[in-house]
CSV table of C-alpha atoms in Angstrom, one decimal:
chain,number,residue,atom,x,y,z
A,1,MET,CA,30.0,101.2,41.5
A,2,GLN,CA,28.9,98.9,39.2
A,3,TYR,CA,32.3,98.1,39.0
A,4,LEU,CA,32.3,97.3,42.5
A,5,LEU,CA,29.1,94.9,41.5
A,6,LEU,CA,30.7,93.3,38.6
A,7,THR,CA,34.1,92.5,41.3
A,8,SER,CA,32.2,91.1,43.5
A,9,ALA,CA,29.8,88.8,41.4
A,10,LEU,CA,33.2,87.8,39.7
A,11,LEU,CA,35.1,87.1,43.0
A,12,LEU,CA,32.3,85.1,44.4
A,13,GLY,CA,31.9,83.4,41.0
A,14,LEU,CA,35.2,82.5,41.5
A,15,ALA,CA,34.4,81.4,45.3
A,16,SER,CA,32.1,78.6,44.3
A,17,ALA,CA,34.1,77.1,41.1
A,18,ALA,CA,37.1,76.6,43.6
A,19,VAL,CA,35.5,74.5,46.2
A,20,ILE,CA,37.5,72.1,47.5
A,21,ASN,CA,37.4,68.7,48.8
A,22,LYS,CA,38.5,66.7,51.5
A,23,ASP,CA,41.7,65.4,49.1
A,24,GLY,CA,42.6,68.9,48.4
A,25,TYR,CA,41.0,69.7,44.9
A,26,PRO,CA,38.6,71.9,43.1
A,27,THR,CA,35.4,69.9,43.3
A,28,LYS,CA,34.0,71.1,39.8
A,29,SER,CA,37.6,70.9,38.5
A,30,PHE,CA,38.4,67.0,37.3
A,31,ASN,CA,40.8,66.6,34.7
A,32,VAL,CA,42.4,63.4,33.1
A,33,GLN,CA,46.1,63.4,32.7
A,34,ILE,CA,47.7,60.5,31.1
A,35,GLY,CA,51.8,61.8,30.7
A,36,PRO,CA,53.8,61.6,28.0
A,37,ARG,CA,54.0,57.5,28.7
A,38,PRO,CA,51.0,57.2,25.8
A,39,TYR,CA,53.0,59.4,23.5
A,40,TYR,CA,55.8,57.4,24.1
A,41,LEU,CA,53.9,53.8,23.2
A,42,VAL,CA,52.5,55.6,19.8
A,43,ASP,CA,55.6,57.2,19.0
A,44,ASN,CA,57.0,53.9,18.8
A,45,MET,CA,54.3,52.1,16.7
A,46,ASP,CA,54.9,50.7,13.3
A,47,GLU,CA,53.3,52.9,10.2
A,48,GLY,CA,50.5,52.5,9.0
A,49,PRO,CA,46.3,53.4,9.4
A,50,LEU,CA,45.9,52.3,13.6
A,51,LYS,CA,49.8,54.9,14.4
A,52,LYS,CA,48.2,57.5,12.7
A,53,LYS,CA,44.5,57.2,14.3
A,54,MET,CA,46.0,57.4,17.8
A,55,GLN,CA,48.7,60.3,16.4
A,56,SER,CA,45.3,62.1,15.4
A,57,CYS,CA,44.2,61.7,18.9
A,58,SER,CA,47.3,63.6,20.6
A,59,GLU,CA,45.6,66.5,21.9
A,60,GLY,CA,42.7,64.2,23.6
A,61,PRO,CA,40.2,65.2,25.4
A,62,PHE,CA,41.2,62.7,27.7
A,63,LYS,CA,38.0,61.1,29.6
A,64,VAL,CA,36.9,58.8,32.7
A,65,SER,CA,36.4,55.3,31.5
A,66,ASP,CA,34.8,52.2,32.3
A,67,PHE,CA,37.3,50.2,30.3
A,68,VAL,CA,40.0,51.2,32.3
A,69,PHE,CA,40.3,49.1,35.0
A,70,ALA,CA,42.8,49.6,37.0
A,71,HIS,CA,44.9,46.9,38.0
A,72,ARG,CA,46.2,47.3,41.9
A,73,GLY,CA,45.8,51.1,41.1
A,74,ALA,CA,48.7,52.1,39.4
A,75,PRO,CA,51.5,50.1,40.7
A,76,LEU,CA,53.9,50.1,37.4
A,77,GLN,CA,55.2,53.9,39.5
A,78,PHE,CA,53.9,53.6,42.7
A,79,PRO,CA,53.0,51.0,45.5
A,80,GLU,CA,50.2,48.5,44.8
A,81,HIS,CA,46.9,49.0,46.7
A,82,THR,CA,47.6,51.8,48.6
A,83,LEU,CA,45.7,54.9,48.5
A,84,GLN,CA,48.8,57.3,46.4
A,85,SER,CA,48.6,53.6,43.3
A,86,TYR,CA,44.4,55.0,43.5
A,87,HIS,CA,45.0,58.4,43.4
A,88,ALA,CA,47.4,58.1,40.7
A,89,ALA,CA,44.7,55.3,38.8
A,90,ARG,CA,41.8,57.9,38.7
A,91,ARG,CA,43.8,60.8,37.7
A,92,GLU,CA,44.8,58.4,34.6
A,93,GLY,CA,41.2,58.2,34.1
A,94,ALA,CA,40.1,54.5,35.4
A,95,GLY,CA,36.2,54.2,36.0
A,96,VAL,CA,37.3,51.1,37.7
A,97,ILE,CA,39.5,50.9,40.4
A,98,GLU,CA,40.7,47.2,41.9
A,99,CYS,CA,40.8,45.8,45.3
A,100,ASP,CA,42.6,42.6,45.8
A,101,VAL,CA,40.9,41.7,48.9
A,102,ALA,CA,42.6,39.4,51.7
A,103,PHE,CA,41.8,38.6,55.4
A,104,THR,CA,43.6,39.7,59.1
A,105,LYS,CA,44.3,37.7,61.7
A,106,ASP,CA,41.4,39.2,63.5
A,107,LYS,CA,39.2,38.2,59.9
A,108,LYS,CA,39.0,42.0,58.9
A,109,LEU,CA,39.3,42.4,55.1
A,110,VAL,CA,42.2,44.3,53.5
A,111,CYS,CA,43.5,44.8,49.9
A,112,ARG,CA,46.4,42.7,49.2
A,113,HIS,CA,46.9,41.0,46.0
A,114,SER,CA,48.2,37.9,47.8
A,115,GLN,CA,47.5,36.8,50.7
A,116,CYS,CA,51.4,36.3,51.9
A,117,ASP,CA,53.0,38.7,49.7
A,118,LEU,CA,53.6,41.3,53.1
A,119,HIS,CA,56.9,40.5,52.8
A,120,THR,CA,58.1,41.9,49.0
A,121,THR,CA,55.1,44.8,49.5
A,122,THR,CA,55.3,46.0,52.7
A,123,ASN,CA,58.1,47.3,55.1
A,124,VAL,CA,56.8,44.6,57.4
A,125,LEU,CA,60.7,43.2,57.6
A,126,ASN,CA,62.2,46.3,58.7
A,127,ARG,CA,59.5,46.3,61.9
A,128,THR,CA,61.4,44.6,64.1
A,129,ASP,CA,58.0,44.9,66.6
A,130,LEU,CA,56.0,42.8,64.2
A,131,ALA,CA,58.7,41.1,62.0
A,132,HIS,CA,58.9,37.9,64.1
A,133,LYS,CA,55.4,37.6,63.8
A,134,CYS,CA,55.6,36.1,60.1
A,135,THR,CA,54.4,33.0,58.8
A,136,THR,CA,58.3,32.6,57.8
A,137,PRO,CA,60.7,35.3,59.1
A,138,PHE,CA,63.0,36.4,56.9
A,139,THR,CA,66.7,33.8,56.2
A,140,PRO,CA,69.7,35.2,54.4
A,141,ALA,CA,71.1,33.1,51.5
A,142,LYS,CA,73.4,30.9,52.0
A,143,ASP,CA,75.3,28.2,50.4
A,144,GLY,CA,73.2,28.6,47.4
A,145,VAL,CA,70.2,28.3,49.4
A,146,PRO,CA,68.1,32.1,48.3
A,147,ALA,CA,67.1,34.3,51.2
A,148,ALA,CA,63.3,33.5,51.7
A,149,ALA,CA,60.8,35.0,54.1
A,150,LYS,CA,56.4,34.9,54.0
A,151,CYS,CA,54.7,37.7,55.5
A,152,CYS,CA,50.7,36.7,55.4
A,153,THR,CA,47.7,39.2,56.0
A,154,SER,CA,46.7,36.3,58.6
A,155,ASP,CA,49.3,37.0,60.5
A,156,PHE,CA,48.8,40.3,61.8
A,157,THR,CA,45.4,42.2,62.8
A,158,GLU,CA,43.5,45.0,61.1
A,159,SER,CA,45.0,47.5,63.2
A,160,GLU,CA,49.0,46.4,62.5
A,161,PHE,CA,48.4,45.7,58.9
A,162,GLU,CA,47.6,49.3,58.9
A,163,SER,CA,50.6,50.5,60.4
A,164,LEU,CA,52.7,49.5,57.9
A,165,CYS,CA,54.2,50.9,54.8
A,166,GLY,CA,53.0,50.1,51.5
A,167,LYS,CA,56.7,49.5,49.4
A,168,MET,CA,57.3,48.3,45.4
A,169,ASP,CA,56.5,44.8,44.6
A,170,GLY,CA,59.9,42.5,44.5
A,171,PHE,CA,62.6,41.1,46.5
A,172,ASN,CA,66.3,40.0,45.9
A,173,PRO,CA,66.2,36.3,46.3
A,174,ASN,CA,70.6,37.1,46.4
A,175,ALA,CA,70.1,38.9,50.1
A,176,THR,CA,72.1,39.0,52.9
A,177,THR,CA,70.2,41.3,54.9
A,178,VAL,CA,66.4,42.9,55.0
A,179,HIS,CA,67.4,45.1,53.4
A,180,GLU,CA,68.9,43.7,49.9
A,181,TYR,CA,66.0,41.4,50.6
A,182,MET,CA,63.8,44.4,50.0
A,183,ALA,CA,65.8,45.8,47.5
A,184,GLY,CA,64.1,43.9,44.6
A,185,THR,CA,62.2,46.7,42.6
A,186,PRO,CA,62.0,45.1,38.7
A,187,TYR,CA,63.6,46.9,36.1
A,188,PHE,CA,61.1,48.6,34.5
A,189,ARG,CA,59.3,49.8,37.1
A,190,THR,CA,60.8,52.8,40.3
A,191,ASN,CA,60.8,53.4,43.6
A,192,LEU,CA,60.8,57.2,42.8
A,193,TYR,CA,57.6,57.3,44.8
A,194,SER,CA,57.5,54.8,47.6
A,195,THR,CA,58.4,56.0,50.5
A,196,CYS,CA,55.2,54.9,52.3
A,197,GLY,CA,52.5,53.9,50.6
A,198,THR,CA,49.5,54.4,52.7
A,199,VAL,CA,47.8,50.4,52.8
A,200,MET,CA,44.1,49.8,52.8
A,201,THR,CA,41.7,48.3,53.8
A,202,LEU,CA,38.3,47.5,51.8
A,203,ASN,CA,36.7,50.1,54.0
A,204,LYS,CA,38.4,52.8,53.2
A,205,TYR,CA,39.0,51.2,49.7
A,206,ILE,CA,35.1,51.4,49.4
A,207,ALA,CA,35.3,55.0,50.6
A,208,LEU,CA,37.0,56.4,48.6
A,209,VAL,CA,35.9,55.4,45.3
A,210,ASP,CA,32.7,55.5,47.0
A,211,SER,CA,34.0,59.4,47.1
A,212,TRP,CA,35.0,60.0,43.6
A,213,ARG,CA,32.0,58.6,42.4
A,214,LEU,CA,33.6,55.6,40.3
A,215,LYS,CA,33.3,51.9,40.1
A,216,PHE,CA,34.7,49.1,41.5
A,217,THR,CA,36.2,45.5,41.1
A,218,ALA,CA,37.0,43.5,44.6
A,219,GLU,CA,38.7,39.8,43.9
A,220,LEU,CA,38.6,37.2,46.9
A,221,LYS,CA,42.1,36.0,46.9
A,222,THR,CA,42.3,32.4,47.2
A,223,PRO,CA,43.8,31.5,51.0
A,224,GLU,CA,47.0,30.5,51.6
A,225,VAL,CA,46.3,29.1,55.1
A,226,GLU,CA,43.8,26.1,55.4
A,227,MET,CA,40.0,26.9,55.2
A,228,PRO,CA,38.3,27.2,57.6
A,229,TYR,CA,40.6,29.7,59.0
A,230,LEU,CA,39.5,30.0,62.9
A,231,GLY,CA,35.9,28.9,62.2
A,232,TYR,CA,36.2,31.2,58.8
A,233,THR,CA,34.8,29.6,56.2
A,234,GLN,CA,35.3,30.5,52.3
A,235,GLU,CA,31.7,30.7,52.2
A,236,GLN,CA,31.3,32.9,55.5
A,237,TYR,CA,34.6,35.4,53.1
A,238,ALA,CA,32.6,35.6,50.4
A,239,GLN,CA,29.3,37.1,52.1
A,240,ASP,CA,31.9,39.1,54.2
A,241,MET,CA,33.7,40.9,50.6
A,242,ILE,CA,30.0,41.6,49.1
A,243,ASP,CA,27.9,42.3,52.5
A,244,ALA,CA,31.5,45.5,53.1
A,245,PHE,CA,29.5,47.0,49.6
A,246,LYS,CA,25.9,46.4,50.7
A,247,LYS,CA,26.6,48.2,54.3
A,248,ALA,CA,28.4,51.3,51.7
A,249,ASN,CA,25.3,51.3,50.2
A,250,ILE,CA,27.0,50.9,46.8
A,251,HIS,CA,24.3,49.5,43.7
A,252,PRO,CA,25.6,46.3,42.6
A,253,SER,CA,25.7,48.0,39.2
A,254,ARG,CA,29.0,49.3,40.5
A,255,VAL,CA,30.6,46.2,41.5
A,256,PHE,CA,33.0,43.6,39.5
A,257,ALA,CA,32.9,40.5,42.3
A,258,GLN,CA,36.3,38.4,41.2
A,259,SER,CA,38.1,35.3,41.8
A,260,PHE,CA,40.2,32.7,40.2
A,261,LEU,CA,37.9,29.9,42.4
A,262,PRO,CA,34.6,29.0,40.2
A,263,ASP,CA,32.9,27.8,43.4
A,264,ASP,CA,33.1,31.7,44.9
A,265,ILE,CA,31.7,32.7,41.3
A,266,PHE,CA,28.9,29.6,42.2
A,267,TYR,CA,28.4,31.4,45.3
A,268,TRP,CA,27.2,34.7,44.5
A,269,ILE,CA,25.4,33.3,41.2
A,270,ASP,CA,23.3,31.2,44.1
A,271,ASN,CA,23.3,33.6,47.2
A,272,GLU,CA,24.0,37.5,45.6
A,273,PRO,CA,22.2,37.3,42.1
A,274,ASN,CA,22.5,40.7,41.8
A,275,PHE,CA,26.0,41.0,42.6
A,276,ALA,CA,26.9,38.5,40.2
A,277,LYS,CA,25.3,39.8,37.3
A,278,GLN,CA,28.9,41.5,37.1
A,279,ALA,CA,31.0,38.3,38.4
A,280,VAL,CA,34.1,38.0,37.0
A,281,TYR,CA,35.6,34.6,36.9
A,282,LEU,CA,39.2,35.1,36.7
A,283,ASP,CA,40.6,31.8,34.3
A,284,GLU,CA,44.2,30.6,34.8
A,285,ARG,CA,43.8,27.4,34.1
A,286,VAL,CA,45.0,28.8,29.9
A,287,ASP,CA,48.5,28.9,31.4
A,288,THR,CA,49.3,25.3,29.7
A,289,PRO,CA,48.2,24.0,26.2
A,290,GLU,CA,46.1,21.0,28.0
A,291,GLY,CA,44.4,23.8,30.5
A,292,TYR,CA,43.8,26.0,27.8
A,293,ALA,CA,41.7,23.7,25.8
A,294,ASN,CA,39.6,22.1,28.9
A,295,ALA,CA,38.9,26.1,29.6
A,296,THR,CA,37.8,26.6,25.7
A,297,ALA,CA,35.2,23.4,26.0
A,298,SER,CA,34.0,24.2,29.4
A,299,ILE,CA,33.0,27.7,27.7
A,300,PRO,CA,29.1,26.6,27.4
A,301,GLY,CA,29.1,25.1,30.5
A,302,LEU,CA,29.9,27.9,32.3
A,303,ALA,CA,27.8,29.9,30.6
A,304,LYS,CA,24.3,27.8,31.3
A,305,ARG,CA,25.4,28.0,35.1
A,306,GLY,CA,24.7,31.8,35.0
A,307,VAL,CA,28.5,33.0,34.8
A,308,LYS,CA,28.6,36.0,32.7
A,309,ILE,CA,32.2,37.7,32.7
A,310,MET,CA,35.4,35.7,31.7
A,311,ALA,CA,39.1,36.8,32.4
A,312,PRO,CA,42.0,35.0,31.0
A,313,ALA,CA,45.2,36.5,31.1
A,314,PHE,CA,44.8,38.4,27.6
A,315,PHE,CA,47.9,36.1,25.4
A,316,ALA,CA,44.8,33.2,25.9
A,317,LEU,CA,42.6,35.5,23.5
A,318,THR,CA,44.9,36.3,20.7
A,319,LYS,CA,46.8,33.8,18.0
A,320,VAL,CA,48.7,34.5,14.9
A,321,ASP,CA,46.8,33.3,12.0
A,322,GLY,CA,48.3,31.9,8.8
A,323,ALA,CA,49.3,35.1,6.9
A,324,GLY,CA,50.8,36.3,10.4
A,325,GLN,CA,47.7,38.5,11.8
A,326,ILE,CA,47.0,39.1,15.4
A,327,VAL,CA,43.9,37.6,15.2
A,328,PRO,CA,41.3,36.2,17.8
A,329,SER,CA,42.0,32.9,19.2
A,330,GLU,CA,39.5,30.1,20.1
A,331,TYR,CA,38.9,31.3,23.5
A,332,ALA,CA,37.9,34.2,22.5
A,333,ILE,CA,35.4,32.5,20.0
A,334,ALA,CA,33.6,30.1,22.3
A,335,VAL,CA,33.2,33.1,24.8
A,336,GLY,CA,31.8,35.2,22.3
A,337,LYS,CA,29.5,32.3,21.0
A,338,ALA,CA,28.5,31.8,24.7
A,339,GLY,CA,26.9,35.5,24.9
A,340,MET,CA,29.2,36.2,28.1
A,341,ASP,CA,32.1,39.5,28.1
A,342,ILE,CA,35.2,39.2,28.1
A,343,VAL,CA,37.6,41.5,30.7
A,344,GLY,CA,41.5,41.2,29.9
A,345,TRP,CA,44.4,41.3,32.1
A,346,SER,CA,47.0,42.6,32.9
A,347,PHE,CA,48.4,46.0,30.1
A,348,GLU,CA,52.1,47.0,31.1
A,349,ARG,CA,53.3,44.3,33.7
A,350,SER,CA,55.2,43.1,30.7
A,351,GLY,CA,58.6,45.5,30.9
A,352,TRP,CA,60.6,45.9,27.4
A,353,LEU,CA,58.6,44.2,24.4
A,354,ASN,CA,61.4,44.6,21.6
A,355,LYS,CA,62.5,40.6,21.8
A,356,GLY,CA,58.6,39.1,21.6
A,357,GLY,CA,57.0,40.4,24.8
A,358,ASP,CA,56.7,37.8,27.4
A,359,TYR,CA,53.9,35.9,29.7
A,360,TYR,CA,51.0,38.7,27.9
A,361,TYR,CA,52.4,38.3,24.5
A,362,GLN,CA,53.2,34.6,24.4
A,363,TYR,CA,50.6,33.8,21.6
A,364,VAL,CA,51.3,36.4,19.2
A,365,SER,CA,55.5,36.9,19.9
A,366,SER,CA,56.4,36.2,16.1
A,367,VAL,CA,54.5,39.3,15.4
A,368,ILE,CA,56.1,41.6,18.4
A,369,ASN,CA,59.2,43.4,17.8
A,370,ASN,CA,58.6,47.0,19.8
A,371,ASP,CA,57.0,48.5,23.0
A,372,GLY,CA,54.0,50.5,20.2
A,373,ASP,CA,53.0,47.2,19.3
A,374,MET,CA,51.3,47.7,22.7
A,375,TYR,CA,48.6,48.7,21.5
A,376,THR,CA,48.8,46.7,17.5
A,377,VAL,CA,48.0,43.6,20.6
A,378,LEU,CA,45.3,45.7,22.7
A,379,ASP,CA,43.1,47.3,19.0
A,380,VAL,CA,42.7,43.8,18.1
A,381,LEU,CA,41.3,42.8,21.4
A,382,ALA,CA,39.0,46.0,21.8
A,383,GLN,CA,37.6,45.9,18.0
A,384,LYS,CA,37.9,42.3,17.2
A,385,VAL,CA,38.0,40.0,20.0
A,386,LYS,CA,36.0,42.9,22.0
A,387,ILE,CA,36.9,43.3,25.5
A,388,ARG,CA,34.8,45.0,27.9
A,389,ALA,CA,37.9,46.1,29.8
A,390,MET,CA,41.4,45.8,30.6
A,391,PHE,CA,43.2,46.1,33.4
A,392,SER,CA,46.5,47.9,33.2
A,393,ASP,CA,49.0,48.7,35.8
A,394,TRP,CA,49.5,51.9,33.8
A,395,PRO,CA,45.9,53.3,33.5
A,396,ALA,CA,46.7,55.9,31.1
A,397,THR,CA,48.3,53.8,28.8
A,398,VAL,CA,44.3,52.3,28.2
A,399,THR,CA,42.3,55.5,28.7
A,400,TYR,CA,44.7,56.9,25.7
A,401,TYR,CA,42.8,54.7,23.5
A,402,ALA,CA,39.6,54.4,24.6
A,403,SER,CA,39.4,58.0,24.4
A,404,CYS,CA,40.9,58.3,21.3
A,405,PHE,CA,38.4,55.1,20.3
A,406,GLY,CA,35.3,56.3,21.7
A,407,LEU,CA,35.2,53.1,24.1
């Protein structure tokens, strides 16, 4: 009898521990999994104290971290802004997950990196019932003129958008057929998980991330159609994005609203001050030397206007000093002096670094020579620039570092 009682109690305990959530996984057991890539990068690092520290963290534990912003989910290997990409980002430890927000023909909000990227990020060109609605239907390459197409969220209703399949972002400019045009995935990514990604509306993204009790970063994408669009103003667009979170009862402390347009940030400061406390000004002015200088000089004024978080491409946050060391840039120092936070973007978008990196490493290319140097740069950003967070196309890479250093 005692044996039977013990057995019954054990079975009840196991049943309780194995409650299944709507995603089909046990609710009481969630393990962050980083996969082999961080270990490959650590092995590739130059010998030194940082490598030894990173090696010492090889067995974890690895934890969810708000230092890790999932850039479009996990698009290094999954179609961006899809359900599958978001699931991967969550599993890799991202504490904050992104939805870039664009609007449809019927003025509904959906997750897409650009208002007009459907021709490179979905199967719309293969959809004979929808392709003809694109702003610019597919035209093949001919006589030295590259292939072209332009398909926008505003070309389709929300229901039409949701019928699409997400694919890896890319295209072949030399294509003479739609099939060839769509086969343009960059060399450092994969089509292995790109059979038919489930595209997301803003509301479904909010419900998903909320169910995981994680945080949100939603970027109001700059429209590629003339505004107002059929009476839809930029201000209403900015308000609608915030209203989606309010209607879902999401506390402002869980939301990082973003935009490249300063007027959007100012609108939220003036009209949604609670959400503006974590509004992120994505600063693309740094892309030219003149713009970098002007952006740096403007930091005190932006701080006075109420901007709290600056987010340039992370190349703008470091430089190489006279001793050949990577150090904080003038821009980073100015932001720090103004009492503002910094979020960098975007890790894991560069491919191989053995030739000095590309756009994201342009100010430190002279001292970059292997993939492991990604962690060298991230360490400077975290420890010296003191960034608040880093966007990443493969969150596991940053999660490894964040867990190792308790971020």
